[in-house]
Amino acid sequence: MTAPEGRGIAGFDDSSTFRILHVSTGNVCRSPITERLTRHALCDRLGDPLGGGLIVESAGTWGHEGAPMETNAELVLADFGADYSGFVGRELLDEHVIRADLVLTATRDHRAQVISMGHSAGLRTFTLKEFTRLVRAIDPATLPDARDEGMVERARALVRAAAALRGWLLAPSVDADEVNDPYGAPITFFRSIGDEINQALDPVVTALTGVAARD
């Protein structure tokens, strides 16, 4: 079987796109929320999430292939005005990791599972909250200007800078980099997780695009 081309395959370079892969367990709660909130934030800043070549996807380490997202996840997205339509759950496959420029996971266990798949994933795989913490420490002035060099180059430089900081900027607590699983929980808990994800995403999307959220 021939492996698909992607970031984990030596010598492959697609300069036109930057793929962000969100990973959780079932791909019906946390990663769908994170995927669609990321797209929503990109639309807010760019007008079109694909305008800068950024592609946002998700999958689950025990993904419910073909399943819709949980109803409470849809309600959370509706609270933010984000589009939840047409979502289909996916099981995490090698090809998803291979093609991803940045993998953001809900927990450290998910991060470890992605890295264990190989494909040179270690330097581009973080938990969402870990990546947020690292991004906050990066001076935006050190990144390429998206208007001059393109958003893809800026995003790739951001990932490299975050990887270089890992190990120097440690989490303040064991649970600081975790997003808890709301599966089966009431809508109030789903909404708290949605707020947590949205707050973590805001500085990430700002750093990726160089554009702050509109007031």
XYZ file of N, CA, C and O in Angstrom:
860
model
N 0.846 -1.197 0.000
C 0.000 0.000 0.000
C 0.879 1.243 0.000
O 1.798 1.372 0.812
N 0.621 2.140 -0.902
C 1.396 3.369 -1.005
C 0.819 4.425 -0.081
O -0.383 4.711 -0.117
N 1.664 5.010 0.747
C 1.199 6.049 1.670
C 0.833 7.302 0.899
O 1.503 7.655 -0.072
N -0.228 8.006 1.322
C -0.584 9.247 0.655
C 0.453 10.317 0.914
O 1.127 10.301 1.928
N 0.582 11.224 -0.035
C 1.507 12.328 0.162
C 1.023 13.205 1.297
O -0.165 13.342 1.550
N 1.958 13.829 1.990
C 1.574 14.720 3.065
C 2.778 15.196 3.844
O 3.926 14.942 3.472
N 2.530 15.871 4.951
C 3.602 16.493 5.726
C 4.517 15.453 6.363
O 5.666 15.723 6.656
N 4.014 14.249 6.596
C 4.844 13.210 7.172
C 5.674 12.469 6.148
O 6.443 11.587 6.491
N 5.530 12.799 4.874
C 6.289 12.145 3.815
C 7.418 13.070 3.379
O 7.184 14.213 2.986
N 8.625 12.595 3.478
C 9.791 13.433 3.178
C 9.701 14.006 1.768
O 9.369 13.312 0.818
N 10.000 15.285 1.682
C 10.071 15.927 0.377
C 8.757 16.482 -0.120
O 8.725 17.167 -1.131
N 7.652 16.213 0.591
C 6.367 16.733 0.118
C 6.193 18.169 0.582
O 6.461 18.496 1.717
N 5.727 19.012 -0.294
C 5.507 20.419 0.071
C 4.349 20.958 -0.741
O 4.435 21.070 -1.960
N 3.265 21.266 -0.063
C 2.132 21.918 -0.714
C 2.075 23.331 -0.155
O 1.599 23.552 0.948
N 2.577 24.278 -0.904
C 2.691 25.644 -0.403
C 1.370 26.398 -0.426
O 1.294 27.517 0.065
N 0.323 25.779 -0.972
C -0.933 26.509 -1.149
C -1.921 26.325 0.000
O -2.879 27.085 0.105
N -1.721 25.318 0.845
C -2.680 25.067 1.921
C -1.976 24.773 3.237
O -0.813 24.358 3.265
N -2.720 24.977 4.313
C -2.276 24.646 5.664
C -3.448 23.950 6.340
O -4.506 24.543 6.532
N -3.264 22.672 6.690
C -4.349 21.866 7.262
C -4.244 21.792 8.782
O -3.202 21.414 9.326
N -5.344 22.135 9.431
C -5.455 22.028 10.887
C -6.384 20.857 11.182
O -7.518 20.807 10.699
N -5.905 19.905 11.978
C -6.684 18.732 12.338
C -6.962 18.745 13.832
O -6.036 18.729 14.647
N -8.236 18.767 14.211
C -8.642 18.694 15.614
C -8.997 17.253 15.951
O -9.736 16.598 15.192
N -8.501 16.766 17.083
C -8.679 15.365 17.446
C -9.228 15.230 18.859
O -8.724 15.861 19.793
N -10.272 14.413 18.992
C -10.770 14.010 20.306
C -11.014 12.503 20.263
O -10.402 11.797 19.465
N -11.925 12.005 21.085
C -12.137 10.554 21.146
C -13.139 10.082 20.096
O -12.798 9.386 19.147
N -14.398 10.496 20.246
C -15.435 9.981 19.359
C -15.703 10.816 18.126
O -16.419 10.382 17.232
N -15.143 12.032 18.091
C -15.412 12.976 17.005
C -16.891 13.299 16.883
O -17.428 13.439 15.797
N -17.537 13.418 18.048
C -18.943 13.817 18.053
C -19.208 14.969 19.031
O -20.305 15.526 19.031
N -18.210 15.331 19.865
C -18.412 16.414 20.831
C -17.312 17.476 20.726
O -17.497 18.513 20.093
N -16.172 17.207 21.349
C -15.135 18.235 21.448
C -14.522 18.627 20.111
O -14.422 19.830 19.797
N -14.076 17.644 19.326
C -13.414 18.017 18.066
C -14.360 18.633 17.046
O -13.947 19.558 16.325
N -15.641 18.203 16.956
C -16.553 18.940 16.069
C -16.771 20.389 16.512
O -16.807 21.299 15.676
N -16.914 20.584 17.830
C -17.072 21.950 18.334
C -15.845 22.778 17.978
O -15.953 23.917 17.487
N -14.661 22.205 18.200
C -13.429 22.945 17.936
C -13.254 23.218 16.452
O -12.844 24.321 16.048
N -13.550 22.221 15.624
C -13.454 22.406 14.167
C -14.342 23.545 13.696
O -13.890 24.464 12.991
N -15.614 23.500 14.084
C -16.556 24.497 13.576
C -16.336 25.869 14.203
O -16.570 26.889 13.546
N -15.882 25.933 15.459
C -15.552 27.236 16.044
C -14.312 27.836 15.381
O -14.218 29.056 15.217
N -13.354 26.994 14.989
C -12.193 27.497 14.262
C -12.619 28.081 12.922
O -12.197 29.181 12.542
N -13.445 27.350 12.200
C -13.935 27.861 10.911
C -14.698 29.179 11.100
O -14.540 30.109 10.306
N -15.510 29.228 12.142
C -16.298 30.427 12.423
C -15.372 31.618 12.705
O -15.601 32.734 12.214
N -14.322 31.366 13.496
C -13.379 32.437 13.822
C -12.612 32.901 12.594
O -12.342 34.095 12.426
N -12.275 31.973 11.715
C -11.593 32.346 10.470
C -12.500 33.192 9.585
O -12.051 34.175 8.973
N -13.768 32.818 9.524
C -14.727 33.625 8.756
C -14.833 35.025 9.334
O -14.928 36.003 8.593
N -14.826 35.108 10.659
C -14.933 36.405 11.323
C -13.767 37.308 10.948
O -13.930 38.515 10.737
N -12.574 36.726 10.847
C -11.387 37.519 10.578
C -11.121 37.732 9.090
O -10.642 38.785 8.682
N -11.417 36.704 8.291
C -11.018 36.733 6.877
C -12.170 36.898 5.904
O -11.957 37.192 4.737
N -13.380 36.627 6.385
C -14.524 36.637 5.488
C -14.725 35.303 4.803
O -15.843 34.937 4.458
N -13.655 34.539 4.640
C -13.709 33.226 3.998
C -12.614 32.367 4.615
O -11.433 32.701 4.516
N -12.963 31.236 5.292
C -11.952 30.422 5.961
C -10.936 29.815 5.012
O -9.852 29.423 5.420
N -11.265 29.729 3.735
C -10.318 29.186 2.760
C -9.556 30.277 2.022
O -8.714 29.980 1.179
N -9.858 31.525 2.348
C -9.228 32.633 1.645
C -7.724 32.656 1.789
O -7.006 33.066 0.896
N -7.234 32.202 2.941
C -5.792 32.194 3.159
C -5.178 30.828 2.996
O -4.012 30.623 3.338
N -5.936 29.874 2.507
C -5.418 28.522 2.323
C -5.478 27.651 3.557
O -4.863 26.584 3.595
N -6.222 28.085 4.594
C -6.337 27.311 5.817
C -7.525 26.342 5.713
O -8.645 26.749 5.429
N -7.264 25.067 5.950
C -8.287 24.020 5.891
C -8.423 23.421 7.282
O -7.422 23.036 7.898
N -9.648 23.328 7.782
C -9.890 22.855 9.149
C -10.717 21.579 9.117
O -11.790 21.551 8.511
N -10.207 20.542 9.786
C -10.860 19.237 9.806
C -10.840 18.682 11.222
O -10.240 19.269 12.120
N -11.477 17.503 11.415
C -11.415 16.834 12.705
C -11.583 15.336 12.528
O -12.047 14.860 11.486
N -11.211 14.595 13.569
C -11.345 13.144 13.580
C -11.252 12.674 15.026
O -10.871 13.442 15.920
N -11.593 11.399 15.258
C -11.555 10.852 16.611
C -10.715 9.598 16.694
O -10.722 8.772 15.783
N -9.982 9.458 17.798
C -9.144 8.274 17.978
C -9.987 7.003 18.064
O -9.512 5.917 17.724
N -11.206 7.142 18.542
C -12.215 6.076 18.486
C -13.440 6.634 17.779
O -14.564 6.519 18.244
N -13.206 7.264 16.651
C -14.243 8.036 15.975
C -15.447 7.218 15.548
O -15.314 6.070 15.103
N -16.606 7.818 15.717
C -17.864 7.207 15.262
C -18.030 7.542 13.782
O -18.627 8.556 13.424
N -17.472 6.703 12.938
C -17.454 6.948 11.500
C -18.857 7.159 10.956
O -19.749 6.326 11.136
N -19.071 8.303 10.311
C -20.345 8.599 9.689
C -21.408 9.147 10.616
O -22.514 9.463 10.169
N -21.090 9.300 11.900
C -22.091 9.750 12.875
C -22.222 11.271 12.867
O -21.259 11.988 12.588
N -23.411 11.786 13.196
C -23.559 13.233 13.378
C -22.959 13.638 14.712
O -22.712 12.794 15.578
N -22.701 14.909 14.879
C -22.250 15.371 16.187
C -23.403 15.309 17.179
O -24.582 15.263 16.799
N -23.075 15.290 18.454
C -24.082 15.267 19.507
C -24.977 16.508 19.422
O -24.508 17.602 19.088
N -26.238 16.323 19.757
C -27.201 17.430 19.697
C -26.757 18.600 20.565
O -26.875 19.768 20.173
N -26.230 18.311 21.753
C -25.772 19.391 22.635
C -24.578 20.133 22.039
O -24.406 21.334 22.272
N -23.764 19.441 21.260
C -22.664 20.114 20.567
C -23.215 21.072 19.517
O -22.698 22.186 19.346
N -24.259 20.651 18.814
C -24.898 21.533 17.837
C -25.465 22.782 18.521
O -25.339 23.897 18.001
N -26.073 22.590 19.701
C -26.641 23.724 20.426
C -25.554 24.713 20.853
O -25.756 25.932 20.802
N -24.416 24.176 21.276
C -23.297 25.044 21.664
C -22.835 25.864 20.467
O -22.610 27.081 20.571
N -22.698 25.223 19.325
C -22.269 25.946 18.128
C -23.285 27.003 17.721
O -22.915 28.103 17.298
N -24.557 26.675 17.870
C -25.601 27.650 17.562
C -25.495 28.866 18.472
O -25.738 30.004 18.034
N -25.111 28.651 19.739
C -24.926 29.770 20.671
C -23.898 30.771 20.140
O -24.023 31.977 20.357
N -22.878 30.253 19.456
C -21.816 31.111 18.923
C -22.106 31.604 17.511
O -21.313 32.351 16.937
N -23.218 31.177 16.955
C -23.538 31.548 15.586
C -22.732 30.781 14.562
O -22.625 31.198 13.403
N -22.152 29.639 14.976
C -21.317 28.836 14.081
C -22.166 27.789 13.359
O -23.164 27.308 13.881
N -21.730 27.417 12.179
C -22.449 26.453 11.350
C -22.145 25.031 11.811
O -20.990 24.622 11.862
N -23.174 24.270 12.151
C -22.993 22.874 12.561
C -23.533 21.899 11.521
O -23.463 20.682 11.705
N -24.038 22.395 10.421
C -24.695 21.538 9.436
C -23.698 20.677 8.672
O -22.546 21.055 8.462
N -24.171 19.509 8.260
C -23.401 18.653 7.366
C -22.222 17.938 7.987
O -21.422 17.330 7.274
N -22.113 17.972 9.317
C -20.961 17.324 9.942
C -21.119 15.803 9.910
O -22.192 15.268 10.162
N -20.007 15.111 9.640
C -19.969 13.647 9.646
C -18.725 13.200 10.407
O -17.611 13.620 10.092
N -18.903 12.367 11.420
C -17.790 11.895 12.233
C -16.822 11.022 11.451
O -17.213 10.331 10.511
N -15.543 11.067 11.867
C -14.508 10.275 11.196
C -13.611 9.608 12.240
O -13.316 10.184 13.292
N -13.185 8.408 11.917
C -12.149 7.752 12.711
C -10.801 8.255 12.238
O -10.553 8.387 11.032
N -9.909 8.551 13.179
C -8.586 9.068 12.841
C -7.790 8.021 12.064
O -7.600 6.896 12.518
N -7.309 8.407 10.896
C -6.525 7.523 10.033
C -5.133 8.109 9.806
O -4.908 9.308 9.993
N -4.230 7.246 9.376
C -2.874 7.704 9.065
C -2.887 8.874 8.093
O -2.126 9.827 8.247
N -3.746 8.802 7.084
C -3.739 9.842 6.059
C -4.110 11.207 6.624
O -3.629 12.235 6.139
N -4.959 11.234 7.663
C -5.317 12.515 8.279
C -4.097 13.151 8.940
O -3.875 14.363 8.832
N -3.336 12.333 9.652
C -2.139 12.837 10.331
C -1.074 13.230 9.318
O -0.415 14.265 9.451
N -0.913 12.425 8.297
C 0.091 12.693 7.270
C -0.139 14.036 6.597
O 0.801 14.802 6.355
N -1.385 14.366 6.328
C -1.694 15.589 5.587
C -1.736 16.839 6.468
O -1.723 17.952 5.947
N -1.796 16.663 7.782
C -1.984 17.807 8.680
C -0.693 18.589 8.886
O 0.373 18.019 9.093
N -0.800 19.904 8.842
C 0.311 20.785 9.200
C 0.327 21.057 10.695
O 1.368 21.361 11.266
N -0.863 21.003 11.315
C -1.002 21.249 12.744
C -2.102 20.339 13.274
O -3.205 20.344 12.746
N -1.769 19.555 14.299
C -2.767 18.694 14.951
C -2.987 19.227 16.359
O -2.031 19.341 17.142
N -4.224 19.553 16.668
C -4.590 20.051 17.994
C -5.552 19.058 18.642
O -6.623 18.791 18.103
N -5.162 18.527 19.788
C -5.940 17.479 20.442
C -6.625 18.003 21.697
O -6.220 19.019 22.266
N -7.650 17.276 22.129
C -8.377 17.683 23.331
C -7.573 17.395 24.599
O -7.624 18.160 25.565
N -6.826 16.290 24.602
C -6.093 15.888 25.805
C -4.679 15.424 25.459
O -4.343 15.186 24.305
N -3.896 15.232 26.515
C -2.533 14.723 26.336
C -2.551 13.284 25.833
O -1.652 12.878 25.090
N -3.541 12.486 26.256
C -3.646 11.113 25.755
C -3.874 11.103 24.246
O -3.279 10.293 23.522
N -4.751 11.990 23.770
C -4.968 12.085 22.322
C -3.678 12.488 21.614
O -3.348 11.953 20.545
N -2.962 13.433 22.203
C -1.693 13.870 21.612
C -0.727 12.696 21.502
O -0.087 12.494 20.465
N -0.629 11.904 22.575
C 0.268 10.745 22.569
C -0.146 9.729 21.512
O 0.710 9.130 20.842
N -1.462 9.531 21.332
C -1.931 8.581 20.328
C -1.589 9.048 18.921
O -1.184 8.240 18.073
N -1.746 10.340 18.666
C -1.397 10.869 17.345
C 0.095 10.699 17.084
O 0.510 10.227 16.018
N 0.917 11.071 18.059
C 2.364 10.983 17.879
C 2.798 9.534 17.686
O 3.715 9.244 16.899
N 2.129 8.597 18.376
C 2.491 7.182 18.265
C 2.222 6.625 16.869
O 2.761 5.579 16.504
N 1.396 7.321 16.091
C 1.127 6.877 14.728
C 2.301 7.140 13.795
O 2.355 6.628 12.674
N 3.253 7.939 14.249
C 4.430 8.225 13.434
C 4.205 9.391 12.498
O 3.577 10.386 12.851
N 4.754 9.286 11.284
C 4.588 10.299 10.240
C 5.181 11.651 10.632
O 4.686 12.702 10.225
N 6.220 11.616 11.474
C 6.892 12.860 11.904
C 5.913 13.833 12.537
O 6.025 15.052 12.364
N 4.945 13.298 13.288
C 3.874 14.132 13.830
C 4.260 14.874 15.103
O 3.562 15.812 15.505
N 5.353 14.497 15.749
C 5.657 15.046 17.061
C 5.806 16.549 17.108
O 5.326 17.196 18.040
N 6.431 17.149 16.085
C 6.691 18.581 16.112
C 5.497 19.418 15.688
O 5.550 20.644 15.766
N 4.423 18.791 15.250
C 3.244 19.549 14.822
C 1.977 19.103 15.526
O 0.871 19.420 15.091
N 2.131 18.384 16.640
C 0.986 17.911 17.410
C 1.051 18.458 18.828
O 2.048 18.275 19.532
N -0.017 19.120 19.243
C -0.113 19.743 20.561
C -1.541 19.530 21.081
O -2.458 19.338 20.299
N -1.719 19.607 22.396
C -3.098 19.786 22.840
C -3.496 21.222 22.512
O -2.632 22.106 22.388
N -4.784 21.452 22.381
C -5.256 22.797 22.050
C -4.772 23.817 23.068
O -4.230 24.873 22.717
N -4.941 23.505 24.358
C -4.592 24.476 25.392
C -3.077 24.633 25.543
O -2.587 25.708 25.901
N -2.344 23.581 25.243
C -0.887 23.690 25.208
C -0.465 24.656 24.104
O 0.379 25.539 24.323
N -1.047 24.491 22.928
C -0.690 25.359 21.804
C -1.059 26.808 22.108
O -0.294 27.727 21.783
N -2.197 27.016 22.754
C -2.598 28.366 23.142
C -1.557 28.996 24.059
O -1.166 30.157 23.872
N -1.109 28.234 25.059
C -0.110 28.751 25.999
C 1.187 29.116 25.279
O 1.784 30.167 25.536
N 1.625 28.274 24.363
C 2.856 28.547 23.623
C 2.704 29.744 22.692
O 3.605 30.594 22.586
N 1.556 29.824 22.021
C 1.299 30.925 21.084
C 1.321 32.266 21.807
O 1.830 33.273 21.275
N 0.791 32.307 23.009
C 0.764 33.558 23.773
C 2.175 34.070 24.065
O 2.369 35.268 24.293
N 3.158 33.168 24.070
C 4.528 33.552 24.389
C 5.333 33.963 23.155
O 6.486 34.378 23.283
N 4.735 33.844 21.976
C 5.435 34.154 20.729
C 5.152 35.600 20.321
O 3.994 36.022 20.255
N 6.197 36.336 20.054
C 6.053 37.725 19.594
C 5.536 37.712 18.153
O 6.223 37.207 17.261
N 4.338 38.250 17.891
C 3.801 38.249 16.524
C 4.721 38.918 15.513
O 4.700 38.567 14.320
N 5.544 39.846 15.982
C 6.447 40.560 15.075
C 7.521 39.641 14.493
O 8.150 39.983 13.482
N 7.747 38.491 15.125
C 8.750 37.557 14.622
C 8.190 36.633 13.549
O 8.952 35.869 12.941
N 6.889 36.690 13.305
C 6.249 35.833 12.305
C 6.139 36.546 10.968
O 6.052 37.781 10.917
N 6.108 35.794 9.872
C 5.918 36.428 8.560
C 4.598 37.199 8.508
O 3.601 36.768 9.098
N 4.607 38.308 7.823
C 3.380 39.075 7.626
C 2.539 38.360 6.569
O 2.997 38.162 5.438
N 1.319 37.979 6.953
C 0.455 37.230 6.028
C 0.174 38.021 4.760
O -0.026 37.436 3.692
N 0.178 39.353 4.846
C -0.120 40.168 3.666
C 1.023 40.124 2.654
O 0.791 40.254 1.450
N 2.244 39.924 3.148
C 3.408 39.907 2.264
C 3.814 38.499 1.836
O 4.101 38.258 0.661
N 3.833 37.573 2.791
C 4.351 36.220 2.523
C 3.272 35.154 2.477
O 3.561 34.000 2.177
N 2.035 35.552 2.805
C 0.933 34.598 2.758
C 0.646 33.983 4.114
O 1.534 33.837 4.950
N -0.611 33.617 4.303
C -1.044 33.074 5.578
C -0.469 31.687 5.847
O -0.216 31.308 6.992
N -0.266 30.907 4.783
C 0.287 29.566 4.951
C 1.698 29.638 5.536
O 2.040 28.898 6.467
N 2.527 30.535 5.020
C 3.886 30.674 5.541
C 3.865 31.157 6.983
O 4.677 30.722 7.807
N 2.951 32.066 7.297
C 2.840 32.548 8.677
C 2.446 31.405 9.607
O 3.023 31.240 10.687
N 1.463 30.602 9.191
C 0.985 29.498 10.023
C 2.086 28.468 10.258
O 2.263 27.969 11.374
N 2.842 28.152 9.225
C 3.931 27.180 9.375
C 5.008 27.709 10.309
O 5.570 26.967 11.122
N 5.317 28.990 10.202
C 6.310 29.595 11.090
C 5.827 29.568 12.537
O 6.620 29.357 13.468
N 4.523 29.759 12.738
C 3.956 29.724 14.084
C 4.122 28.339 14.705
O 4.483 28.219 15.885
N 3.872 27.304 13.940
C 4.024 25.935 14.452
C 5.481 25.659 14.815
O 5.765 25.069 15.864
N 6.403 26.083 13.964
C 7.821 25.881 14.268
C 8.217 26.606 15.551
O 8.957 26.068 16.382
N 7.727 27.830 15.714
C 8.061 28.608 16.906
C 7.483 27.968 18.161
O 8.145 27.919 19.209
N 6.262 27.458 18.067
C 5.633 26.802 19.218
C 6.382 25.530 19.589
O 6.612 25.249 20.778
N 6.791 24.756 18.590
C 7.533 23.520 18.855
C 8.860 23.822 19.543
O 9.309 23.064 20.418
N 9.487 24.921 19.163
C 10.770 25.296 19.763
C 10.620 25.698 21.225
O 11.549 25.529 22.026
N 9.449 26.213 21.581
C 9.206 26.649 22.963
C 8.811 25.502 23.887
O 8.961 25.604 25.104
N 8.297 24.425 23.321
C 7.829 23.317 24.147
C 9.012 22.727 24.923
O 10.072 22.499 24.388
N 8.787 22.496 26.187
C 9.875 22.042 27.048
C 10.461 23.173 27.867
O 11.032 22.948 28.932
N 10.316 24.390 27.358
C 10.760 25.578 28.098
C 9.600 26.245 28.824
O 9.784 26.849 29.881
N 8.404 26.146 28.239
C 7.234 26.792 28.824
C 6.266 25.693 29.246
O 5.451 25.218 28.460
N 6.368 25.270 30.490
C 5.623 24.108 30.969
C 4.240 24.493 31.464
O 3.977 25.635 31.854
N 3.338 23.519 31.481
C 1.980 23.733 31.981
C 2.012 24.006 33.477
O 2.808 23.398 34.204
N 1.161 24.902 33.962
C 1.160 25.221 35.392
C 0.625 24.092 36.268
O 0.875 24.063 37.472
N -0.128 23.163 35.674
C -0.669 22.036 36.433
C -0.867 20.856 35.490
O -0.832 21.005 34.262
N -1.106 19.682 36.054
C -1.274 18.465 35.268
C -2.458 18.579 34.310
O -2.409 18.108 33.171
N -3.532 19.212 34.779
C -4.761 19.274 33.988
C -4.884 20.523 33.122
O -5.890 20.696 32.430
N -3.882 21.383 33.155
C -4.007 22.673 32.473
C -4.158 22.535 30.963
O -4.748 23.407 30.318
N -3.654 21.460 30.390
C -3.693 21.291 28.938
C -4.838 20.391 28.474
O -4.862 19.975 27.312
N -5.781 20.093 29.358
C -6.852 19.158 29.041
C -8.175 19.877 28.776
O -8.500 20.864 29.435
N -8.950 19.360 27.823
C -10.348 19.756 27.647
C -11.188 18.522 27.966
O -11.098 17.505 27.273
N -11.971 18.597 29.026
C -12.726 17.439 29.496
C -13.823 17.030 28.516
O -14.348 17.862 27.765
N -14.175 15.759 28.557
C -15.166 15.194 27.642
C -16.581 15.452 28.162
O -16.931 14.993 29.251
N -17.418 16.157 27.394
C -18.792 16.416 27.848
C -19.790 15.351 27.413
O -20.995 15.505 27.645
N -19.317 14.282 26.768
C -20.226 13.263 26.224
C -21.174 12.758 27.309
O -20.755 12.338 28.378
N -22.488 12.835 27.026
C -23.503 12.378 27.954
C -23.859 13.372 29.044
O -24.738 13.109 29.862
N -23.176 14.527 29.069
C -23.410 15.533 30.104
C -24.550 16.472 29.696
O -24.921 16.552 28.519
N -25.119 17.203 30.649
C -26.186 18.157 30.324
C -25.645 19.337 29.527
O -24.439 19.575 29.462
N -26.563 20.091 28.946
C -26.194 21.203 28.081
C -25.365 22.256 28.816
O -24.498 22.895 28.207
N -25.577 22.423 30.112
C -24.807 23.416 30.861
C -23.314 23.088 30.839
O -22.474 23.981 30.699
N -22.993 21.793 30.950
C -21.579 21.403 30.904
C -21.037 21.546 29.489
O -19.896 21.977 29.298
N -21.832 21.187 28.505
C -21.416 21.380 27.112
C -21.090 22.849 26.863
O -20.104 23.172 26.192
N -21.929 23.736 27.381
C -21.690 25.168 27.154
C -20.414 25.636 27.835
O -19.692 26.487 27.290
N -20.111 25.093 29.013
C -18.864 25.473 29.684
C -17.655 24.991 28.882
O -16.643 25.701 28.776
N -17.762 23.801 28.285
C -16.686 23.283 27.441
C -16.572 24.121 26.170
O -15.461 24.431 25.709
N -17.708 24.512 25.611
C -17.680 25.379 24.431
C -16.995 26.695 24.710
O -16.190 27.178 23.894
N -17.291 27.294 25.864
C -16.636 28.550 26.237
C -15.133 28.352 26.411
O -14.322 29.195 25.991
N -14.764 27.232 27.016
C -13.353 26.913 27.241
C -12.609 26.771 25.911
O -11.511 27.305 25.733
N -13.216 26.057 24.984
C -12.609 25.865 23.661
C -12.514 27.198 22.922
O -11.481 27.520 22.322
N -13.576 27.980 22.967
C -13.581 29.255 22.252
C -12.508 30.195 22.780
O -11.819 30.865 22.001
N -12.336 30.237 24.095
C -11.312 31.100 24.686
C -9.910 30.643 24.300
O -9.007 31.465 24.084
N -9.729 29.313 24.210
C -8.420 28.790 23.817
C -8.134 29.064 22.342
O -6.980 29.291 21.957
N -9.160 29.040 21.520
C -8.983 29.231 20.079
C -8.685 30.674 19.703
O -7.984 30.919 18.716
N -9.212 31.628 20.436
C -9.112 33.031 20.026
C -7.671 33.481 19.775
O -7.360 33.996 18.684
N -6.742 33.292 20.728
C -5.361 33.719 20.443
C -4.691 32.882 19.359
O -3.803 33.384 18.655
N -5.112 31.632 19.201
C -4.540 30.772 18.168
C -4.904 31.293 16.782
O -4.043 31.444 15.908
N -6.180 31.581 16.571
C -6.620 32.057 15.259
C -6.040 33.443 14.976
O -5.663 33.747 13.843
N -5.945 34.272 15.999
C -5.335 35.583 15.821
C -3.872 35.448 15.394
O -3.406 36.140 14.474
N -3.151 34.535 16.036
C -1.749 34.331 15.682
C -1.598 33.729 14.286
O -0.695 34.101 13.534
N -2.472 32.809 13.923
C -2.404 32.185 12.606
C -2.633 33.192 11.482
O -1.948 33.166 10.456
N -3.589 34.067 11.684
C -4.012 34.977 10.610
C -3.362 36.359 10.696
O -3.298 37.063 9.676
N -2.937 36.746 11.896
C -2.456 38.106 12.081
C -3.584 39.106 12.166
O -3.339 40.318 12.104
N -4.807 38.618 12.331
C -5.992 39.485 12.402
C -6.730 39.208 13.697
O -7.079 38.048 13.989
N -6.966 40.248 14.492
C -7.682 40.090 15.758
C -9.184 39.944 15.500
O -9.691 40.384 14.470
N -9.868 39.351 16.462
C -11.318 39.216 16.369
C -11.976 40.581 16.368
O -11.499 41.519 17.019
N -13.070 40.680 15.655
C -13.825 41.932 15.642
C -14.598 42.068 16.943
O -15.092 41.087 17.479
N -14.676 43.287 17.443
C -15.438 43.530 18.678
C -16.925 43.353 18.437
O -17.422 43.616 17.353
